[in-house]
XYZ file of C-alpha atoms in Angstrom:
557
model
C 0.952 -23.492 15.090
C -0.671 -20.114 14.222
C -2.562 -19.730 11.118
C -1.351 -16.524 9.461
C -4.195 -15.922 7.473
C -6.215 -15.315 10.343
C -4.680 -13.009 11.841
C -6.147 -9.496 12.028
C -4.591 -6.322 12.298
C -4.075 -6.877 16.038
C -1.603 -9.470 15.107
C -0.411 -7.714 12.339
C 0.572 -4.224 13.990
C 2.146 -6.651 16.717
C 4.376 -7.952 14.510
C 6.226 -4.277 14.558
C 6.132 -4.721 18.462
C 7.317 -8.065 18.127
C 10.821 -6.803 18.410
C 10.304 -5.026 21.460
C 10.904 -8.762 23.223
C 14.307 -8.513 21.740
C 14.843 -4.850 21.417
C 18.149 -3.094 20.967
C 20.336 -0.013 19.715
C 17.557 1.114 17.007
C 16.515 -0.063 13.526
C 13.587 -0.743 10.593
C 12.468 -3.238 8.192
C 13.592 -6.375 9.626
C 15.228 -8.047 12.456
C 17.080 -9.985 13.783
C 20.761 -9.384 16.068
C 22.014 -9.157 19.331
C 19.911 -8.372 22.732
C 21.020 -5.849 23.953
C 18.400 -4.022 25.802
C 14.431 -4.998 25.774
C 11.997 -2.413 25.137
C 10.495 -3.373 28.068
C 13.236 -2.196 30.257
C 13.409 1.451 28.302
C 12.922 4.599 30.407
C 10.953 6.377 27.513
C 7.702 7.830 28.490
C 4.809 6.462 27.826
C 2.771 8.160 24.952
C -0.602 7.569 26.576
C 0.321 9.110 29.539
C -1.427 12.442 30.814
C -0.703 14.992 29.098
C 1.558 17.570 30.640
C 0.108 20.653 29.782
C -3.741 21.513 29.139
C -5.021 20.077 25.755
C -4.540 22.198 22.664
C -7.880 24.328 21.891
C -8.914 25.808 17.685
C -7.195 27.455 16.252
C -3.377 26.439 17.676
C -2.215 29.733 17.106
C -3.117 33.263 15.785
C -3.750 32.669 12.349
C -0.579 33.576 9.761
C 1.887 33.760 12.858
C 3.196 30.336 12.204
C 3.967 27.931 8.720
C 4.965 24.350 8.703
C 6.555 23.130 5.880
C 5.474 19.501 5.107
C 6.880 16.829 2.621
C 4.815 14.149 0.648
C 4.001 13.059 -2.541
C 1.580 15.561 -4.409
C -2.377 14.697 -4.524
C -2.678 11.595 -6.402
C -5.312 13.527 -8.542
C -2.932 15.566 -10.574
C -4.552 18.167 -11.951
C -4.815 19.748 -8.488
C -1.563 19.776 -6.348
C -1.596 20.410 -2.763
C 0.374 23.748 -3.354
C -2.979 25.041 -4.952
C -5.110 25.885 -1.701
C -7.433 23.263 -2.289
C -10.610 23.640 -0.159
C -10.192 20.466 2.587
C -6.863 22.208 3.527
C -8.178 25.647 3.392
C -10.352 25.141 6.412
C -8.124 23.200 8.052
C -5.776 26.324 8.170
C -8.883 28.070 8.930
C -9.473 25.915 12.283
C -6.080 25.313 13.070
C -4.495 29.366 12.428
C -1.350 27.345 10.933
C -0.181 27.762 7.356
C 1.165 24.856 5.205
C 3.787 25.077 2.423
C 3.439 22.313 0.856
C 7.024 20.492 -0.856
C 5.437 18.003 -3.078
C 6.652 16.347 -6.005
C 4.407 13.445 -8.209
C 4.520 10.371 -5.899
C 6.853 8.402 -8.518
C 9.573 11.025 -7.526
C 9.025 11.131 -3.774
C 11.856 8.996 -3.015
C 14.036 10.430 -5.521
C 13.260 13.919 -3.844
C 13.223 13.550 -0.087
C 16.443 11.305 -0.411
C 18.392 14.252 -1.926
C 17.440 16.154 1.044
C 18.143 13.741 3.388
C 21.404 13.647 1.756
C 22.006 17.107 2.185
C 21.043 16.921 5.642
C 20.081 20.602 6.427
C 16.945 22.698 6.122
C 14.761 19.614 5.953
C 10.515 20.173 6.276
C 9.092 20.354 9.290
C 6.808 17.511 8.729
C 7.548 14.895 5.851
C 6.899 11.212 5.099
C 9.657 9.096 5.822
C 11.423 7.166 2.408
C 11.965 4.088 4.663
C 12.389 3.596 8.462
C 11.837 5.850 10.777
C 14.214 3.974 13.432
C 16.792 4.499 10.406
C 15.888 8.106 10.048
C 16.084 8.488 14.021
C 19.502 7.309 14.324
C 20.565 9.004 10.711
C 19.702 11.863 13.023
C 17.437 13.337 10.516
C 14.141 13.196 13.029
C 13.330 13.258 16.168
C 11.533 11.094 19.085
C 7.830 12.223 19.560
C 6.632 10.496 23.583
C 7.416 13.536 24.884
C 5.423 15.684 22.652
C 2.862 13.356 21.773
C 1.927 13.433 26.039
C 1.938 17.226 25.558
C 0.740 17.983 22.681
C -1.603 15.082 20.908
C -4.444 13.975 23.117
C -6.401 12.168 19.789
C -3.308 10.070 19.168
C -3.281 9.303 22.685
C -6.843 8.256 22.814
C -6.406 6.217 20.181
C -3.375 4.272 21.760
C -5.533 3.549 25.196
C -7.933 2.184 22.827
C -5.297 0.432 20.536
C -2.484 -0.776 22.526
C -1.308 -2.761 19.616
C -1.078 0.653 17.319
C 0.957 2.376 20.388
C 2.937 -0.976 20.312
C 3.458 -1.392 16.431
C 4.954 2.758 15.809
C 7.554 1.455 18.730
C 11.201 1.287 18.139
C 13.211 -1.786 19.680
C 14.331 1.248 22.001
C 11.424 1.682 23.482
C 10.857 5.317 21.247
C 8.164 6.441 18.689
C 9.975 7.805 16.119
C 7.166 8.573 13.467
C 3.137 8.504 13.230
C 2.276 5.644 10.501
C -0.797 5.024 8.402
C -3.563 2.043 9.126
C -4.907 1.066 6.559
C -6.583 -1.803 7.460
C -9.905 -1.240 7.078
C -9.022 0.506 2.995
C -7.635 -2.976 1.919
C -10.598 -5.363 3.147
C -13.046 -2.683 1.719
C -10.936 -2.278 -0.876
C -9.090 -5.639 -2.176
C -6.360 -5.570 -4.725
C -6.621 -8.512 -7.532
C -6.998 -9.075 -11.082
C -9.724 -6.394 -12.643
C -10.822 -7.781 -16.081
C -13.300 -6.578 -18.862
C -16.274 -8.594 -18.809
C -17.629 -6.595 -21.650
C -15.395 -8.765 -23.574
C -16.067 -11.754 -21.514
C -19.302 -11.893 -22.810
C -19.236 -10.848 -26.326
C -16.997 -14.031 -26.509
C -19.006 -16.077 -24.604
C -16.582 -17.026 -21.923
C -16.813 -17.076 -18.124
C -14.279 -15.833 -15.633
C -11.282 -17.552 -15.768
C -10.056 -19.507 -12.564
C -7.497 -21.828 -13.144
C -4.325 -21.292 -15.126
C -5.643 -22.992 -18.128
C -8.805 -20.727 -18.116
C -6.560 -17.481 -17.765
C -5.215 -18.869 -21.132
C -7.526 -19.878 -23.098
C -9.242 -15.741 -21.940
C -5.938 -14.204 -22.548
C -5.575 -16.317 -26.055
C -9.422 -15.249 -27.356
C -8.912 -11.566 -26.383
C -5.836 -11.367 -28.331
C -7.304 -13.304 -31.431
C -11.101 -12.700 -31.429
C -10.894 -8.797 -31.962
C -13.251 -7.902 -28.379
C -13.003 -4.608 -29.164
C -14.599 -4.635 -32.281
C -12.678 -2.649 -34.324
C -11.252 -5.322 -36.703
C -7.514 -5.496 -35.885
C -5.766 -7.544 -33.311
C -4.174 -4.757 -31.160
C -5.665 -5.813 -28.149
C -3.081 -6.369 -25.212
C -5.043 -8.938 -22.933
C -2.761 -9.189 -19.993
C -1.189 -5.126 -19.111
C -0.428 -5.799 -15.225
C 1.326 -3.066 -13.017
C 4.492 -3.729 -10.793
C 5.976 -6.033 -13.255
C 7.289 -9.319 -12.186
C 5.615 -9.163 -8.683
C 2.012 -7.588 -10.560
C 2.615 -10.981 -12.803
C 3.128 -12.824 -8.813
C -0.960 -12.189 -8.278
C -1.008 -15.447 -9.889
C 1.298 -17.179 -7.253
C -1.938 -17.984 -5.153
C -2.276 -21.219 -7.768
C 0.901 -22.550 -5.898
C 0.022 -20.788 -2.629
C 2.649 -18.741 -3.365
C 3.379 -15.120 -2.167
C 4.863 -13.413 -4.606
C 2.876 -9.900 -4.564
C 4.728 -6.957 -4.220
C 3.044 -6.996 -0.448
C 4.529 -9.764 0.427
C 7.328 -10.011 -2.752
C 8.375 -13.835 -1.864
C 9.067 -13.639 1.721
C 6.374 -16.010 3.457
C 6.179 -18.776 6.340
C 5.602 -22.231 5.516
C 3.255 -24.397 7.177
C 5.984 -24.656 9.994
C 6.413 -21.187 10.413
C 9.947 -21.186 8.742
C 10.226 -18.546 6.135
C 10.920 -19.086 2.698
C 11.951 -16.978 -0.109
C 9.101 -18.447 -2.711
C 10.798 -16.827 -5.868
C 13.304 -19.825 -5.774
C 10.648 -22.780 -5.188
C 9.988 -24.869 -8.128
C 6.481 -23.868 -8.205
C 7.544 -20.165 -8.879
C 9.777 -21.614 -11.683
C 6.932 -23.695 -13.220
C 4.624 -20.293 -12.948
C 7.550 -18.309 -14.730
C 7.384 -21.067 -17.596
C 3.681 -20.214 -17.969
C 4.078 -16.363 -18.114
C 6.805 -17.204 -20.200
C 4.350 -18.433 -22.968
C 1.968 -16.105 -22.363
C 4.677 -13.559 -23.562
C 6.063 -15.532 -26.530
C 2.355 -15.418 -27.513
C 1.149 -11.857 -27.116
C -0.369 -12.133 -24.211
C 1.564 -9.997 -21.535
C 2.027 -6.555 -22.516
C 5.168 -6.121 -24.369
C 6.453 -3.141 -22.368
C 5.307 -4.792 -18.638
C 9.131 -4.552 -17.228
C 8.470 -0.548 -17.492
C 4.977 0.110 -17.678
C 3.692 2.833 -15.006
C 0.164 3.348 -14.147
C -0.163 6.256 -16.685
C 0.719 3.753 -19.549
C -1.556 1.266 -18.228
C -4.304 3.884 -18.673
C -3.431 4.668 -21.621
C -4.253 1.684 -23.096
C -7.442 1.002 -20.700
C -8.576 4.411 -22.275
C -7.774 3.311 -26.131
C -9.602 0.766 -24.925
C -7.077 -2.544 -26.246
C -6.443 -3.543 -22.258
C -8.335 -6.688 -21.218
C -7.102 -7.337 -17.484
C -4.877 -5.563 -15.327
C -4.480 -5.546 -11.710
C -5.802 -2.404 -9.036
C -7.400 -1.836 -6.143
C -11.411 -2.911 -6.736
C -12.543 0.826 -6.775
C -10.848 1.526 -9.765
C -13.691 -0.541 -11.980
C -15.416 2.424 -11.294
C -12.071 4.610 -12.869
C -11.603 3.247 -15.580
C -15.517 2.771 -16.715
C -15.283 6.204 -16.737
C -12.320 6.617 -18.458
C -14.114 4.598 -20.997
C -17.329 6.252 -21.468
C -15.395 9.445 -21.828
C -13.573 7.941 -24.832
C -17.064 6.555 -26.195
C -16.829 2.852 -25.429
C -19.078 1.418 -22.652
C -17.346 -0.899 -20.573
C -18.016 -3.443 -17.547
C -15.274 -3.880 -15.177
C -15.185 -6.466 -12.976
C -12.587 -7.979 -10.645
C -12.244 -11.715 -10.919
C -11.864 -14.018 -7.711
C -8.193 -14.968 -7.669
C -6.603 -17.302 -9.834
C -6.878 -21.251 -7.944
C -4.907 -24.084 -8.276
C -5.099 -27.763 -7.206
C -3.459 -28.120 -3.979
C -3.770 -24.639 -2.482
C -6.544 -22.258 -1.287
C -6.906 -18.816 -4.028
C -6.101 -15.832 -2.085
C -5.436 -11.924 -2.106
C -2.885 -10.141 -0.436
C -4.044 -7.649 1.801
C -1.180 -5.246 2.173
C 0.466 -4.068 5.706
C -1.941 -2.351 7.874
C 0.756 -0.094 9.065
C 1.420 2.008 5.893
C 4.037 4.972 5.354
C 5.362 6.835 8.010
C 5.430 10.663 9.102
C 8.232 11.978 11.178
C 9.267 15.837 12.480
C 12.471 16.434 11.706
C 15.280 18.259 13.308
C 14.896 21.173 11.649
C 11.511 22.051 12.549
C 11.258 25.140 14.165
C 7.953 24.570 16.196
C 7.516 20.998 16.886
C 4.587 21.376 19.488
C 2.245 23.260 16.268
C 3.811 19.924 14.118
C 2.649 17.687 16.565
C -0.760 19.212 17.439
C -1.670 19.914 13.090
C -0.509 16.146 12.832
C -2.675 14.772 16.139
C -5.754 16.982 14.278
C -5.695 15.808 10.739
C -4.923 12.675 11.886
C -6.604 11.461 14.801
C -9.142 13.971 15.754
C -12.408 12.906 14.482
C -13.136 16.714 13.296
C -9.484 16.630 11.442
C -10.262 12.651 10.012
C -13.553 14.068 8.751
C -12.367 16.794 6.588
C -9.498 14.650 5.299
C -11.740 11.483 4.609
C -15.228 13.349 3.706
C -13.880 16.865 1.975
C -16.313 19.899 2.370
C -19.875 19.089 4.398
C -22.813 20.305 2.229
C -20.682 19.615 -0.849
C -18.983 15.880 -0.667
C -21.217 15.305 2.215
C -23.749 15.616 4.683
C -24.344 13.824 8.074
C -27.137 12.041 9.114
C -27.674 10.466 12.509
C -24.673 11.761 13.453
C -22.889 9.677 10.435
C -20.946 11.207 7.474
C -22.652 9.999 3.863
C -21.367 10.721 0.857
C -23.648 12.768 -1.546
C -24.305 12.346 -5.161
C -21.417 15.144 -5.842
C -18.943 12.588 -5.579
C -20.426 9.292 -6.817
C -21.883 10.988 -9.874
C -19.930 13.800 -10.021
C -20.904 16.791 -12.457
C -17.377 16.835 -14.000
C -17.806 13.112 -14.662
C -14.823 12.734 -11.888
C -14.598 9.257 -10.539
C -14.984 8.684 -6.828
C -11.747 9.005 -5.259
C -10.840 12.059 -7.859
C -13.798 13.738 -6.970
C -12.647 13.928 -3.190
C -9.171 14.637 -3.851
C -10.195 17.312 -6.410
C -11.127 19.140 -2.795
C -7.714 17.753 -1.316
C -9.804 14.844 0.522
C -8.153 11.389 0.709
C -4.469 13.153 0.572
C -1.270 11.851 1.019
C -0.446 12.503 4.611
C -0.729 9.686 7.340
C -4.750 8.424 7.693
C -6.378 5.961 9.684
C -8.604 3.710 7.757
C -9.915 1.067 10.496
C -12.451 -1.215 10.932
C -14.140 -0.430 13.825
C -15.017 2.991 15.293
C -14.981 6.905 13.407
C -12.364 5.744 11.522
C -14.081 3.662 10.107
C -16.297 5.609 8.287
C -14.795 6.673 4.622
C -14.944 3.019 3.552
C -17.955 1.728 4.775
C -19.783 5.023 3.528
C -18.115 5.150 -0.093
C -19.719 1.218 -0.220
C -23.299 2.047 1.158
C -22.540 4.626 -1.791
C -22.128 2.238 -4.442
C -23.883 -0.707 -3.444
C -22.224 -2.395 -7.831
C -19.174 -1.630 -6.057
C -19.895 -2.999 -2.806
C -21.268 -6.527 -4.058
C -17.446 -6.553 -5.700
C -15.782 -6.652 -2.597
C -18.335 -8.960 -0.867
C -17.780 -11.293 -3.822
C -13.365 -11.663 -2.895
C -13.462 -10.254 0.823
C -13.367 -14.159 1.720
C -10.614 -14.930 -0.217
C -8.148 -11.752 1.543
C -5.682 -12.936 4.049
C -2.478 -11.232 5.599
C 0.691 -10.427 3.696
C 4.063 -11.276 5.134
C 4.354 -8.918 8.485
C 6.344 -5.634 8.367
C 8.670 -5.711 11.606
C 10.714 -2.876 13.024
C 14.131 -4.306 13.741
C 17.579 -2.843 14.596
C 19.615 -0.499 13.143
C 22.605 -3.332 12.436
C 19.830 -5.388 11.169
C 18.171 -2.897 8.722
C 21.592 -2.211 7.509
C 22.913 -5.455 6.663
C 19.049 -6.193 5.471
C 19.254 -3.175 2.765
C 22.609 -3.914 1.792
C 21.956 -7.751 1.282
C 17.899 -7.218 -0.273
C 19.331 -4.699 -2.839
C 21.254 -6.542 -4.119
C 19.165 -10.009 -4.255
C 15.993 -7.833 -5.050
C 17.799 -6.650 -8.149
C 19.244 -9.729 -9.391
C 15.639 -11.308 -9.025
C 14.080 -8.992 -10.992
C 16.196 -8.568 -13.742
C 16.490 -12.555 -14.275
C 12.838 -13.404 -13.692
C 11.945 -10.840 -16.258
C 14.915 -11.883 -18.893
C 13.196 -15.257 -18.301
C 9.342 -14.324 -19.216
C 10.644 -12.496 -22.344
C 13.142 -15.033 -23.534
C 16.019 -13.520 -23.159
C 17.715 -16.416 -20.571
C 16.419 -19.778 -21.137
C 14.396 -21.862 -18.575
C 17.387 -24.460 -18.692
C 19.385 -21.650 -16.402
C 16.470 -21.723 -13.588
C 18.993 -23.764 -11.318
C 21.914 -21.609 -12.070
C 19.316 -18.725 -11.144
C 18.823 -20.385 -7.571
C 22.316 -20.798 -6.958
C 23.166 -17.371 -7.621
C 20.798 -16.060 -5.574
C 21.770 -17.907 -2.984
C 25.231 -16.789 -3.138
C 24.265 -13.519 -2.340
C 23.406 -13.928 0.784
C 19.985 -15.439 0.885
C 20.311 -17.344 3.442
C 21.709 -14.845 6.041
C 18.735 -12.631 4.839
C 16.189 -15.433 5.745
C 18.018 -16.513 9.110
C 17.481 -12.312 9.825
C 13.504 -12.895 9.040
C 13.225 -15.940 10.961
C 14.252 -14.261 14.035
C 11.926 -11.285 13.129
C 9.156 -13.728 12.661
C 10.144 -16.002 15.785
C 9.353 -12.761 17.762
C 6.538 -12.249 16.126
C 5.156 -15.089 16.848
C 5.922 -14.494 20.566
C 4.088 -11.501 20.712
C 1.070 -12.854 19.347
C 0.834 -15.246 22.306
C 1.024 -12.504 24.848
């Protein structure tokens, strides 16, 4: 039996070439179906193969004789969007001679936006991050296969397959085909872990340690809501203001060994390797009781159904918010949110909530991130593919996007990148990551964040940089396994998959939440299950066990 939280992002990224053992017509998401024709047998070409014309030299082309377009959510540090001619991307036009127009809209309407287009099906970007699968998107005819121009035109991409067979392997359709160029981020979530980030400021004013177990998480929860932490004599503190909901509220799974994230949102292998949906297990009922009471109480943020991030810091910077849940380099963020609306504050995250019977955890999320295809519109694909193989896998390109402008963001010593003082105390009192992206570093178009080699860099160096920070991460890296694999599967699959999820996915969610806030009573929990079920539940599951069956088989190769 293989022990999933062990499993590195080798295993992981095979788990998307997992279905090349049972490949067929094309597909995304999940899988499961007929065998019709293995990957192994396809007659595409290989994308580390030589490349078939000489290697692309700075700058591509005469500078201002040719313009991508490219799609993607806008820089995640709003006040400066992409379409300003922010500095990073300024010298990257410089190097590269090409021009991009960015089509950006705030990344809580990218889907919204790029599925209109896709709708429309004409005069799509050249380059633009893909709303869902790019096997889907291949055989929706909206993008096109990249072997043949990745051997021509990307020889970074192709060093970093020879090097990484299992990243050439994982961006693999079941035909054989890369479709798109995807994110790895797997060296961003151990560096930086996603959990429960809590105020222990207020901690100790109270006197109280970090909560562990379920009863601890109350009796915190209970004394920030009753024993005025914030000092200013009322009790309008909201001790519990998660993001994502239901599944931010599913952190606390890990007291059941339950994975309930959004990562992994309920879909996990048992100790037998059969895969459950957790959201229907008692245990997840019994942890719905408790959040249940936690609302009736006060506890939970009234408005956590529809909360966004900006809400969220809204009330971190009014300063009522006791715990929420974020990457661990936001303690950082919201300090300085703080101090800039007077109040000092001490951030910390906590080590996930533990139970009884099952080993605390957090989920790291997919190593293989969002997806970048060219689509069939594009008017110079070689440029697309030679500005994507540069910003992406060249370790000049990675540099600028990762590190922003040398002499300003940083400098390099030994022959390493280190951040300077610019970003980590930043004269505009910008946190970290807003400092960089303030230059249009750390943007929004696929990265690699590894563990091992140039890639590597950004994290380690924004840790030696923050050495508070870095004794965070040391103090939960332990406790971070795998979420449940993401597996490219066939095009029948990933339809009847979409068609059957949406429709459980929003049932879930509306009844789990109906029963934190009262609205159905616990009583209906087994009338809950059985509804689910009827919706197809068990066809979806009998689709993921074949995904994960191959999985598994591809692991042992």
């Amino acid at each position: 039996m293989i022990n999933t939280r062990n499993i590195g992002i080798t295993a992981v990224v095979l788990a998307l070439a997992a279905t090349s053992v049972a490949g067929c017509s094309s597909g995304s998401g999940s899988g499961s179906g007929s065998d019709k024709q293995p990957a192994s047998e396809s007659k595409a070409p290989a994308a580390s193969a030589p490349a078939a014309q000489s290697d692309y030299k700075l700058p591509f082309v005469e500078p201002g004789t040719v313009s991508l377009r490219v799609s993607a959510s806008d820089n995640l540090y709003a006040p400066k969007s992409l379409t300003q001619g922010l500095p990073v991307w300024n010298e990257i036009e410089k190097r590269t001679g090409v021009k991009i127009n960015w089509e950006v809209v705030p990344d809580s309407q990218y889907l919204e936006f790029i599925n209109v287009r896709l709708a429309a099906g004409r005069n799509l970007p050249d380059l633009f991050r893909l709303p869902g699968s790019p096997v889907k998107a291949a055989a929706d005819g909206s993008i096109i296969p990249l072997d043949d121009l990745i051997a021509k035109n990307a020889p970074n991409i192709r060093k970093l397959f020879a090097e990484n067979p299992s990243i050439e392997s994982g961006m693999r359709a079941p035909d054989g085909k890369i479709y798109a160029i995807s994110s790895i981020s797997d060296g961003a979530y151990v560096n930086d872990p996603f959990g429960w980030l809590i105020r222990k400021d207020w901690l100790d004013k109270l006197g109280l340690k970090e909560p562990q177990t379920l009863d601890e998480w109350y009796t915190v929860l209970k004394a920030f809501k009753e024993k005025d932490p914030n000092g200013n004599g009322r009790q309008d503190e909201i001790p519990l203001s998660p993001d994502y909901s239901y599944r931010g509220l599913g952190i606390f799974g890990s007291v059941f060994g339950l994975h309930l994230f959004v990562y992994s949102n309920g879909y996990f292998p048992d100790k037998n390797n059969k895969v459950e949906y957790q959201w229907l297990k008692p245990e997840a009922k019994e942890l719905v009781t408790w959040f249940n009471k936690l609302y009736n109480e006060g506890l939970i943020d009234s408005q956590f159904a529809v909360n966004k991030s900006e809400q969220i810091d809204s009330g971190i910077s009014r300063n009522v918010v006791g715990v929420t849940n974020h990457f661990v380099n936001n303690v950082n963020r919201f300090n300085t949110m703080m101090k800039q609306a007077g109040v000092q504050s001490d951030w910390t995250i906590t080590n996930p909530p533990k139970g009884p019977n099952a080993e605390p955890f957090y989920e790291m999320g997919p190593p293989i991130g969002q997806a970048f295809g060219i689509s069939k519109d594009a008017k110079n694909p070689d440029i697309a593919m030679k500005w994507l193989d540069y910003i992406y896998a060249s370790e000049e390109g990675a540099r600028l996007v990762t590190f922003g402008v040398e002499g300003l963001s940083y400098t390099v010593e030994n022959g390493k990148p280190k951040y300077t003082d610019w970003v980590s105390n930043n004269p505009d009192k910008l946190a970290f990551n807003d400092a960089l992206r303030s230059l249009g570093a750390l943007p929004t178009t696929p990265f690699l964040r590894m563990r091992e080699g140039f890639h590597s860099a950004q994290p380690v160096a924004a840790l030696e940089k923050d050495p508070p920070l870095a004794a965070q991460v040391n103090k939960v890296k332990k406790y971070i396994v795998p979420s449940y694999p993401k597996i490219l599967g066939t095009q029948e699959e990933v339809e009847e998959l979409t068609r059957l999820e949406s429709d459980v996915n929003t049932f879930v969610e509306e009844t789990i939440v109906k029963f934190i806030t009262g609205r159905s009573p616990l009583t209906e929990w087994d009338t809950f299950v059985k509804n689910t079920k009827s919706m197809g539940v068990d066809r979806i599951l009998t689709i993921r066990q074949a995904q994960y069956d191959r999985y598994l088989k591809a692991l042992k190769k």
